[in-house]
PDB file of C-alpha atoms in Angstrom:
ATOM      1  CA  MET V 128     111.842  73.198 119.305  1.00 50.00           C
ATOM      2  CA  ARG V 129     111.076  74.601 115.861  1.00 67.00           C
ATOM      3  CA  GLY V 130     107.582  73.571 114.880  1.00 69.00           C
ATOM      4  CA  VAL V 131     105.583  73.340 111.686  1.00 67.00           C
ATOM      5  CA  GLU V 132     105.120  77.111 111.588  1.00 73.00           C
ATOM      6  CA  GLN V 133     108.882  77.732 111.514  1.00 76.00           C
ATOM      7  CA  GLN V 134     109.668  75.297 108.677  1.00 82.00           C
ATOM      8  CA  PRO V 135     108.775  77.054 105.417  1.00 83.00           C
ATOM      9  CA  ALA V 136     108.575  73.982 103.151  1.00 83.00           C
ATOM     10  CA  LEU V 137     106.418  72.039 105.609  1.00 80.00           C
ATOM     11  CA  TYR V 138     104.205  75.042 106.309  1.00 81.00           C
ATOM     12  CA  GLU V 139     103.665  75.571 102.579  1.00 84.00           C
ATOM     13  CA  ALA V 140     102.758  71.896 102.128  1.00 84.00           C
ATOM     14  CA  ILE V 141     100.095  72.183 104.835  1.00 81.00           C
ATOM     15  CA  MET V 142      98.685  75.545 103.714  1.00 82.00           C
ATOM     16  CA  ARG V 143      98.412  74.722  99.991  1.00 88.00           C
ATOM     17  CA  PRO V 144      95.425  72.349 100.333  1.00 84.00           C
ATOM     18  CA  LEU V 145      93.771  74.592 102.956  1.00 85.00           C
ATOM     19  CA  ASP V 146      94.004  77.568 100.608  1.00 86.00           C
ATOM     20  CA  ALA V 147      92.587  75.438  97.786  1.00 87.00           C
ATOM     21  CA  LEU V 148      89.590  74.446  99.945  1.00 86.00           C
ATOM     22  CA  SER V 149      88.490  77.933 101.038  1.00 90.00           C
ATOM     23  CA  LEU V 150      91.205  79.750 102.956  1.00 90.00           C
ATOM     24  CA  TRP V 151      92.455  81.652  99.900  1.00 94.00           C
ATOM     25  CA  ARG V 152      88.925  82.836  99.136  1.00 94.00           C
ATOM     26  CA  TRP V 153      88.637  84.206 102.686  1.00 93.00           C
ATOM     27  CA  ARG V 154      92.063  85.866 102.462  1.00 94.00           C
ATOM     28  CA  ARG V 155      91.050  87.599  99.226  1.00 95.00           C
ATOM     29  CA  HIS V 156      87.602  88.515 100.591  1.00 94.00           C
ATOM     30  CA  LEU V 157      89.081  90.151 103.685  1.00 95.00           C
ATOM     31  CA  PHE V 158      92.254  91.785 102.337  1.00 97.00           C
ATOM     32  CA  GLY V 159      91.447  92.442  98.664  1.00 96.00           C
ATOM     33  CA  GLY V 160      89.790  95.829  99.098  1.00 96.00           C
ATOM     34  CA  LEU V 161      92.201  97.327 101.627  1.00 98.00           C
ATOM     35  CA  GLN V 162      93.959 100.561 100.720  1.00 97.00           C
ATOM     36  CA  GLY V 163      96.589 102.803 102.222  1.00 98.00           C
ATOM     37  CA  ALA V 164      99.594 102.088 104.431  1.00 98.00           C
ATOM     38  CA  ILE V 165      99.192  98.522 105.689  1.00 98.00           C
ATOM     39  CA  LEU V 166     101.239  96.575 108.216  1.00 98.00           C
ATOM     40  CA  GLU V 167     100.915  92.792 108.013  1.00 98.00           C
ATOM     41  CA  LEU V 168     101.895  90.934 111.175  1.00 98.00           C
ATOM     42  CA  GLY V 169     103.425  87.473 110.817  1.00 96.00           C
ATOM     43  CA  VAL V 170     103.871  87.367 107.045  1.00 97.00           C
ATOM     44  CA  GLY V 171     105.258  83.819 107.207  1.00 94.00           C
ATOM     45  CA  THR V 172     105.966  82.582 103.686  1.00 95.00           C
ATOM     46  CA  GLY V 173     103.902  85.409 102.183  1.00 96.00           C
ATOM     47  CA  ARG V 174     100.696  83.549 101.359  1.00 95.00           C
ATOM     48  CA  ASN V 175      98.550  86.686 101.911  1.00 96.00           C
ATOM     49  CA  LEU V 176     100.542  89.018  99.703  1.00 97.00           C
ATOM     50  CA  ALA V 177      98.754  88.255  96.438  1.00 96.00           C
ATOM     51  CA  ALA V 178      95.405  88.949  98.133  1.00 97.00           C
ATOM     52  CA  TYR V 179      96.002  92.690  98.507  1.00 98.00           C
ATOM     53  CA  GLY V 180      94.641  95.011  95.852  1.00 94.00           C
ATOM     54  CA  PRO V 181      96.518  97.744  93.956  1.00 93.00           C
ATOM     55  CA  GLY V 182      95.696 100.437  96.526  1.00 94.00           C
ATOM     56  CA  ALA V 183      97.589  98.676  99.317  1.00 98.00           C
ATOM     57  CA  ARG V 184     101.101  99.766 100.318  1.00 98.00           C
ATOM     58  CA  VAL V 185     102.181  96.826 102.446  1.00 98.00           C
ATOM     59  CA  THR V 186     104.961  96.462 104.985  1.00 98.00           C
ATOM     60  CA  ALA V 187     105.084  92.880 106.266  1.00 98.00           C
ATOM     61  CA  ILE V 188     106.936  91.649 109.336  1.00 98.00           C
ATOM     62  CA  ASP V 189     107.866  88.330 110.849  1.00 97.00           C
ATOM     63  CA  ILE V 190     109.936  87.355 113.853  1.00 96.00           C
ATOM     64  CA  ASP V 191     111.481  84.358 112.067  1.00 94.00           C
ATOM     65  CA  PRO V 192     114.352  85.043 109.617  1.00 95.00           C
ATOM     66  CA  ASP V 193     113.790  81.742 107.743  1.00 94.00           C
ATOM     67  CA  LEU V 194     110.175  82.635 107.044  1.00 94.00           C
ATOM     68  CA  LEU V 195     111.156  86.110 105.856  1.00 95.00           C
ATOM     69  CA  ARG V 196     113.660  84.568 103.445  1.00 95.00           C
ATOM     70  CA  ALA V 197     110.907  82.264 102.166  1.00 95.00           C
ATOM     71  CA  ALA V 198     108.609  85.279 101.638  1.00 96.00           C
ATOM     72  CA  ARG V 199     111.122  87.298  99.558  1.00 96.00           C
ATOM     73  CA  ARG V 200     110.000  86.110  96.122  1.00 95.00           C
ATOM     74  CA  ARG V 201     106.319  86.813  96.801  1.00 96.00           C
ATOM     75  CA  ALA V 202     107.179  90.159  98.419  1.00 97.00           C
ATOM     76  CA  ALA V 203     109.228  91.238  95.389  1.00 97.00           C
ATOM     77  CA  ARG V 204     106.421  90.209  93.026  1.00 96.00           C
ATOM     78  CA  HIS V 205     103.892  92.356  94.925  1.00 96.00           C
ATOM     79  CA  ASN V 206     106.177  95.272  95.877  1.00 95.00           C
ATOM     80  CA  VAL V 207     105.951  94.532  99.611  1.00 97.00           C
ATOM     81  CA  ARG V 208     108.581  95.731 102.072  1.00 98.00           C
ATOM     82  CA  LEU V 209     109.708  93.004 104.498  1.00 98.00           C
ATOM     83  CA  ALA V 210     111.122  93.567 107.990  1.00 98.00           C
ATOM     84  CA  LEU V 211     112.344  91.328 110.799  1.00 98.00           C
ATOM     85  CA  ALA V 212     110.287  92.415 113.803  1.00 98.00           C
ATOM     86  CA  ASP V 213     108.305  91.230 116.821  1.00 98.00           C
ATOM     87  CA  ALA V 214     104.582  92.100 116.902  1.00 98.00           C
ATOM     88  CA  GLN V 215     104.901  92.621 120.670  1.00 98.00           C
ATOM     89  CA  ARG V 216     107.494  95.414 120.142  1.00 98.00           C
ATOM     90  CA  LEU V 217     106.874  97.022 116.776  1.00 98.00           C
ATOM     91  CA  PRO V 218     109.768  99.153 115.427  1.00 98.00           C
ATOM     92  CA  PHE V 219     107.476 101.805 113.938  1.00 98.00           C
ATOM     93  CA  ARG V 220     106.468 105.279 115.043  1.00 98.00           C
ATOM     94  CA  ASP V 221     103.059 105.996 116.551  1.00 98.00           C
ATOM     95  CA  ARG V 222     100.268 106.382 113.972  1.00 98.00           C
ATOM     96  CA  SER V 223     102.281 104.945 111.079  1.00 98.00           C
ATOM     97  CA  PHE V 224      99.610 102.760 109.431  1.00 98.00           C
ATOM     98  CA  ASP V 225      96.039 102.986 108.196  1.00 98.00           C
ATOM     99  CA  ILE V 226      95.418  99.257 108.638  1.00 98.00           C
ATOM    100  CA  VAL V 227      97.112  96.370 110.433  1.00 98.00           C
ATOM    101  CA  THR V 228      96.376  92.838 109.232  1.00 98.00           C
ATOM    102  CA  SER V 229      96.978  89.335 110.537  1.00 98.00           C
ATOM    103  CA  ALA V 230      96.121  85.880 109.250  1.00 96.00           C
ATOM    104  CA  LEU V 231      96.552  82.834 111.488  1.00 94.00           C
ATOM    105  CA  VAL V 232      99.004  84.769 113.648  1.00 96.00           C
ATOM    106  CA  PHE V 233      97.501  85.692 117.027  1.00 96.00           C
ATOM    107  CA  CYS V 234      97.320  82.031 118.024  1.00 94.00           C
ATOM    108  CA  SER V 235     101.142  81.995 118.143  1.00 94.00           C
ATOM    109  CA  ILE V 236     102.089  85.351 119.663  1.00 96.00           C
ATOM    110  CA  PRO V 237     103.345  84.685 123.225  1.00 96.00           C
ATOM    111  CA  ASP V 238     101.665  87.832 124.626  1.00 97.00           C
ATOM    112  CA  PRO V 239      98.775  88.730 122.301  1.00 98.00           C
ATOM    113  CA  ALA V 240      97.629  91.547 124.600  1.00 98.00           C
ATOM    114  CA  ALA V 241     101.025  93.239 124.221  1.00 98.00           C
ATOM    115  CA  ALA V 242     100.763  92.877 120.435  1.00 98.00           C
ATOM    116  CA  LEU V 243      97.292  94.452 120.441  1.00 98.00           C
ATOM    117  CA  ARG V 244      98.572  97.407 122.459  1.00 98.00           C
ATOM    118  CA  GLU V 245     101.327  97.868 119.873  1.00 98.00           C
ATOM    119  CA  VAL V 246      98.817  97.622 117.030  1.00 98.00           C
ATOM    120  CA  ALA V 247      96.696 100.328 118.658  1.00 98.00           C
ATOM    121  CA  ARG V 248      99.805 102.495 118.994  1.00 98.00           C
ATOM    122  CA  VAL V 249     100.861 102.292 115.327  1.00 98.00           C
ATOM    123  CA  LEU V 250      97.358 102.738 113.892  1.00 98.00           C
ATOM    124  CA  ARG V 251      96.355 106.169 112.663  1.00 97.00           C
ATOM    125  CA  PRO V 252      93.064 107.743 113.756  1.00 95.00           C
ATOM    126  CA  ALA V 253      90.211 105.849 112.056  1.00 94.00           C
ATOM    127  CA  GLY V 254      92.591 102.888 111.584  1.00 97.00           C
ATOM    128  CA  ARG V 255      91.451  99.272 111.708  1.00 98.00           C
ATOM    129  CA  LEU V 256      92.805  95.849 112.602  1.00 98.00           C
ATOM    130  CA  VAL V 257      91.727  93.282 109.970  1.00 98.00           C
ATOM    131  CA  GLN V 258      92.131  89.638 110.950  1.00 98.00           C
ATOM    132  CA  LEU V 259      91.613  86.103 109.675  1.00 97.00           C
ATOM    133  CA  GLU V 260      92.267  84.006 112.771  1.00 95.00           C
ATOM    134  CA  HIS V 261      91.505  80.530 114.031  1.00 90.00           C
ATOM    135  CA  THR V 262      89.964  80.535 117.501  1.00 91.00           C
ATOM    136  CA  ARG V 263      87.718  78.792 119.972  1.00 91.00           C
ATOM    137  CA  THR V 264      84.285  78.019 118.557  1.00 91.00           C
ATOM    138  CA  ASP V 265      82.025  78.960 121.507  1.00 90.00           C
ATOM    139  CA  HIS V 266      80.639  75.398 121.399  1.00 92.00           C
ATOM    140  CA  PRO V 267      81.396  73.140 124.395  1.00 93.00           C
ATOM    141  CA  LEU V 268      82.507  69.923 122.684  1.00 95.00           C
ATOM    142  CA  PRO V 269      84.801  71.395 120.008  1.00 91.00           C
ATOM    143  CA  ASP V 270      86.299  73.782 122.559  1.00 91.00           C
ATOM    144  CA  ALA V 271      86.958  70.921 124.994  1.00 94.00           C
ATOM    145  CA  LEU V 272      88.793  69.122 122.177  1.00 93.00           C
ATOM    146  CA  LEU V 273      90.782  72.276 121.383  1.00 91.00           C
ATOM    147  CA  ASP V 274      91.739  72.568 125.058  1.00 91.00           C
ATOM    148  CA  ALA V 275      92.791  68.910 125.116  1.00 94.00           C
ATOM    149  CA  ILE V 276      95.032  69.093 122.036  1.00 88.00           C
ATOM    150  CA  THR V 277      96.582  72.490 122.788  1.00 90.00           C
ATOM    151  CA  PRO V 278      99.599  71.299 124.856  1.00 91.00           C
ATOM    152  CA  LEU V 279     100.742  68.822 122.188  1.00 89.00           C
ATOM    153  CA  TRP V 280      99.841  71.054 119.238  1.00 86.00           C
ATOM    154  CA  ARG V 281     101.647  74.028 120.787  1.00 88.00           C
ATOM    155  CA  THR V 282     104.838  71.916 120.792  1.00 88.00           C
ATOM    156  CA  LEU V 283     104.384  70.427 117.310  1.00 83.00           C
ATOM    157  CA  ALA V 284     103.393  73.702 115.654  1.00 81.00           C
ATOM    158  CA  GLY V 285     105.978  75.854 117.383  1.00 81.00           C
ATOM    159  CA  GLY V 286     103.773  77.920 119.672  1.00 86.00           C
ATOM    160  CA  CYS V 287     100.291  77.777 118.135  1.00 89.00           C
ATOM    161  CA  HIS V 288      97.435  77.782 120.678  1.00 91.00           C
ATOM    162  CA  PRO V 289      94.334  76.470 118.829  1.00 90.00           C
ATOM    163  CA  ASN V 290      92.130  77.320 121.825  1.00 93.00           C
ATOM    164  CA  ARG V 291      92.842  81.069 121.846  1.00 95.00           C
ATOM    165  CA  ASP V 292      89.820  83.376 121.897  1.00 95.00           C
ATOM    166  CA  THR V 293      91.014  86.406 119.965  1.00 96.00           C
ATOM    167  CA  PRO V 294      87.592  88.137 119.699  1.00 96.00           C
ATOM    168  CA  ALA V 295      87.129  87.914 123.477  1.00 96.00           C
ATOM    169  CA  LEU V 296      90.630  89.287 124.062  1.00 97.00           C
ATOM    170  CA  LEU V 297      89.982  92.208 121.722  1.00 98.00           C
ATOM    171  CA  GLN V 298      86.782  93.098 123.562  1.00 97.00           C
ATOM    172  CA  ALA V 299      88.415  92.699 126.981  1.00 97.00           C
ATOM    173  CA  LEU V 300      91.053  95.231 125.928  1.00 97.00           C
ATOM    174  CA  GLY V 301      88.435  97.737 124.773  1.00 97.00           C
ATOM    175  CA  TRP V 302      88.480  97.104 121.026  1.00 98.00           C
ATOM    176  CA  ARG V 303      85.166  97.326 119.178  1.00 97.00           C
ATOM    177  CA  LEU V 304      84.346  94.543 116.728  1.00 97.00           C
ATOM    178  CA  GLU V 305      83.067  96.388 113.691  1.00 97.00           C
ATOM    179  CA  ARG V 306      82.764  93.121 111.758  1.00 96.00           C
ATOM    180  CA  HIS V 307      82.850  89.566 113.086  1.00 96.00           C
ATOM    181  CA  GLU V 308      82.093  86.605 110.816  1.00 94.00           C
ATOM    182  CA  ARG V 309      82.379  82.973 111.826  1.00 92.00           C
ATOM    183  CA  GLN V 310      83.539  80.435 109.279  1.00 89.00           C
ATOM    184  CA  ALA V 311      84.122  76.672 109.525  1.00 87.00           C
ATOM    185  CA  GLY V 312      81.819  76.304 112.514  1.00 84.00           C
ATOM    186  CA  GLY V 313      83.499  79.169 114.347  1.00 83.00           C
ATOM    187  CA  LEU V 314      87.041  77.786 114.061  1.00 84.00           C
ATOM    188  CA  LEU V 315      87.892  80.688 111.767  1.00 91.00           C
ATOM    189  CA  ARG V 316      86.935  84.311 112.384  1.00 93.00           C
ATOM    190  CA  LEU V 317      86.960  87.221 109.968  1.00 96.00           C
ATOM    191  CA  ILE V 318      87.345  90.306 112.127  1.00 97.00           C
ATOM    192  CA  VAL V 319      87.565  94.054 111.597  1.00 98.00           C
ATOM    193  CA  ALA V 320      88.238  95.807 114.902  1.00 98.00           C
ATOM    194  CA  VAL V 321      88.534  99.434 116.020  1.00 98.00           C
ATOM    195  CA  PRO V 322      91.076 100.207 118.758  1.00 97.00           C
ATOM    196  CA  PRO V 323      90.086 101.703 122.072  1.00 94.00           C
ATOM    197  CA  LEU V 324      90.189 105.474 122.345  1.00 81.00           C
ATOM    198  CA  SER V 325      93.605 106.631 123.523  1.00 55.00           C
TER     199      SER V 325
END
């Protein structure tokens, strides 16, 4: 079943008020100063693309052709190259990018560990993964609620797991969290991570 995340018009309708509240400010805060060759995972409808500064040369991928079509206008406006690709099997050579970014993406990747291994592969030495992700909160009651709603939400949203713990997964795979900010009571994380040594 195609969920909210795979329906561009519905996704835009949901994200617009969230961006107006504070999400856009966090996107700009996290991505605005990035420079160099950047790979954005899960571009969706392209809501991040205006956040990048002039020093960013962005290639943005998504696994869903409808979302890529929806992102075309924003990509053209910001000189971003789009590609149909799976984050779990990236079609790029080793050490192709200075930075990999994601925003509200790792909750929906079927095998996030495989995606992180691919990210580590395509990052250049001294490269970074920069993320804005929604995750578990590390508080018992909210996390119990996230666990309870996950089966239904995963179906409605088209694969989103609101109870994922992306920071814990990064650390378990040997990534170092260079920056880790909690927002919205821990539901949102701003992360800059360094891959494990190869």
